[in-house]
Amino acid sequence: MGTRGKSIVKLDVNKLLELLNKAYADEWLAYYQYWVGAKVAKGIMREPVANELMEHANEELEHADKLAERILQLGGTPIIKPEDWYKMCNCGYEAPENPNTEALLKQNIKGEQCAIGVYNKLLEFIGGNDPITFHLIREILEDEVEHEDDLENLLEDFESMKK
Ligand code: FE
Ligand code: FE
Ligand code: MG
């Protein structure tokens, strides 16, 4: 990144890079959890659930892309070995061992709730000290809030079908 662009970052850049890379690891794992979940999904409302999961998968991949671009701008390197995703992530990976659509929704809601916590904490860490990263993370957080809401709405549809 340009020297002037870097000079407006009033944070410990190494610490920021570590937090961004941790979030980057989460995004790849979230991407795969959604993607493979959409593939294996079975049961009630399979098609709308699988479509929503695949849409979210694509959005998590976009998040990973944006994080990688910012990490590079700040002079860092995005994680280059998938095995490090597991070591660096905040939210872990839950294999969709139960392909039932309701179970998949619950599993991914948990993931979104973790992501919301992580990004909210990251915003608190950044505060007014790096407006560019703050804006990027705020945008990602907005998507995660929407993801949680989408999945919870689908789950509500299940509940009302049971009545
Ligand atoms: Fe994401
Ligand atoms: Fe998400
Ligand atoms: Mg959605």
PDB file of N, CA, C and O in Angstrom, residues 4 18 31 57 71 97 120 127 130 159 163:
ATOM      1  N   ARG A   4       1.415   6.879   2.299  1.00  0.00           N
ATOM      2  CA  ARG A   4       0.450   7.767   2.959  1.00  0.00           C
ATOM      3  C   ARG A   4      -0.765   6.960   3.447  1.00  0.00           C
ATOM      4  O   ARG A   4      -1.270   7.180   4.538  1.00  0.00           O
ATOM      5  N   GLU A  18      -3.047 -10.030  12.277  1.00  0.00           N
ATOM      6  CA  GLU A  18      -3.358 -11.329  12.882  1.00  0.00           C
ATOM      7  C   GLU A  18      -4.872 -11.508  12.987  1.00  0.00           C
ATOM      8  O   GLU A  18      -5.413 -12.565  12.644  1.00  0.00           O
ATOM      9  N   TYR A  31     -17.312 -20.797   4.287  1.00  0.00           N
ATOM     10  CA  TYR A  31     -17.598 -21.036   2.865  1.00  0.00           C
ATOM     11  C   TYR A  31     -17.806 -22.530   2.624  1.00  0.00           C
ATOM     12  O   TYR A  31     -18.809 -22.951   2.054  1.00  0.00           O
ATOM     13  N   ALA A  57     -22.692 -19.292   0.930  1.00  0.00           N
ATOM     14  CA  ALA A  57     -21.340 -19.776   0.620  1.00  0.00           C
ATOM     15  C   ALA A  57     -20.622 -18.752  -0.260  1.00  0.00           C
ATOM     16  O   ALA A  57     -19.498 -18.342   0.031  1.00  0.00           O
ATOM     17  N   ILE A  71      -5.523  -7.414   3.724  1.00  0.00           N
ATOM     18  CA  ILE A  71      -4.309  -7.953   4.357  1.00  0.00           C
ATOM     19  C   ILE A  71      -3.093  -7.605   3.490  1.00  0.00           C
ATOM     20  O   ILE A  71      -2.061  -7.144   3.981  1.00  0.00           O
ATOM     21  N   GLU A  97     -22.589 -33.450   9.295  1.00  0.00           N
ATOM     22  CA  GLU A  97     -22.738 -34.908   9.378  1.00  0.00           C
ATOM     23  C   GLU A  97     -24.196 -35.325   9.321  1.00  0.00           C
ATOM     24  O   GLU A  97     -24.530 -36.396   8.833  1.00  0.00           O
ATOM     25  N   ASN A 120     -17.870  -7.883  15.446  1.00  0.00           N
ATOM     26  CA  ASN A 120     -18.203  -6.777  16.334  1.00  0.00           C
ATOM     27  C   ASN A 120     -17.012  -6.418  17.230  1.00  0.00           C
ATOM     28  O   ASN A 120     -16.702  -5.243  17.430  1.00  0.00           O
ATOM     29  N   GLY A 127     -11.911   0.781  16.191  1.00  0.00           N
ATOM     30  CA  GLY A 127     -12.420   2.100  16.580  1.00  0.00           C
ATOM     31  C   GLY A 127     -12.218   3.112  15.465  1.00  0.00           C
ATOM     32  O   GLY A 127     -12.455   2.816  14.296  1.00  0.00           O
ATOM     33  N   ASP A 130      -8.552   3.209  11.997  1.00  0.00           N
ATOM     34  CA  ASP A 130      -8.295   2.722  10.627  1.00  0.00           C
ATOM     35  C   ASP A 130      -9.630   2.700   9.881  1.00  0.00           C
ATOM     36  O   ASP A 130     -10.304   1.677   9.822  1.00  0.00           O
ATOM     37  N   GLU A 159     -40.774 -24.431  12.093  1.00  0.00           N
ATOM     38  CA  GLU A 159     -41.545 -24.506  13.339  1.00  0.00           C
ATOM     39  C   GLU A 159     -43.047 -24.363  13.052  1.00  0.00           C
ATOM     40  O   GLU A 159     -43.856 -25.096  13.581  1.00  0.00           O
ATOM     41  N   LYS A 163     -46.708 -27.088  13.485  1.00  0.00           N
ATOM     42  CA  LYS A 163     -47.913 -26.852  14.313  1.00  0.00           C
ATOM     43  C   LYS A 163     -49.168 -27.416  13.673  1.00  0.00           C
ATOM     44  O   LYS A 163     -49.263 -27.509  12.472  1.00  0.00           O
TER      45      LYS A 163
END
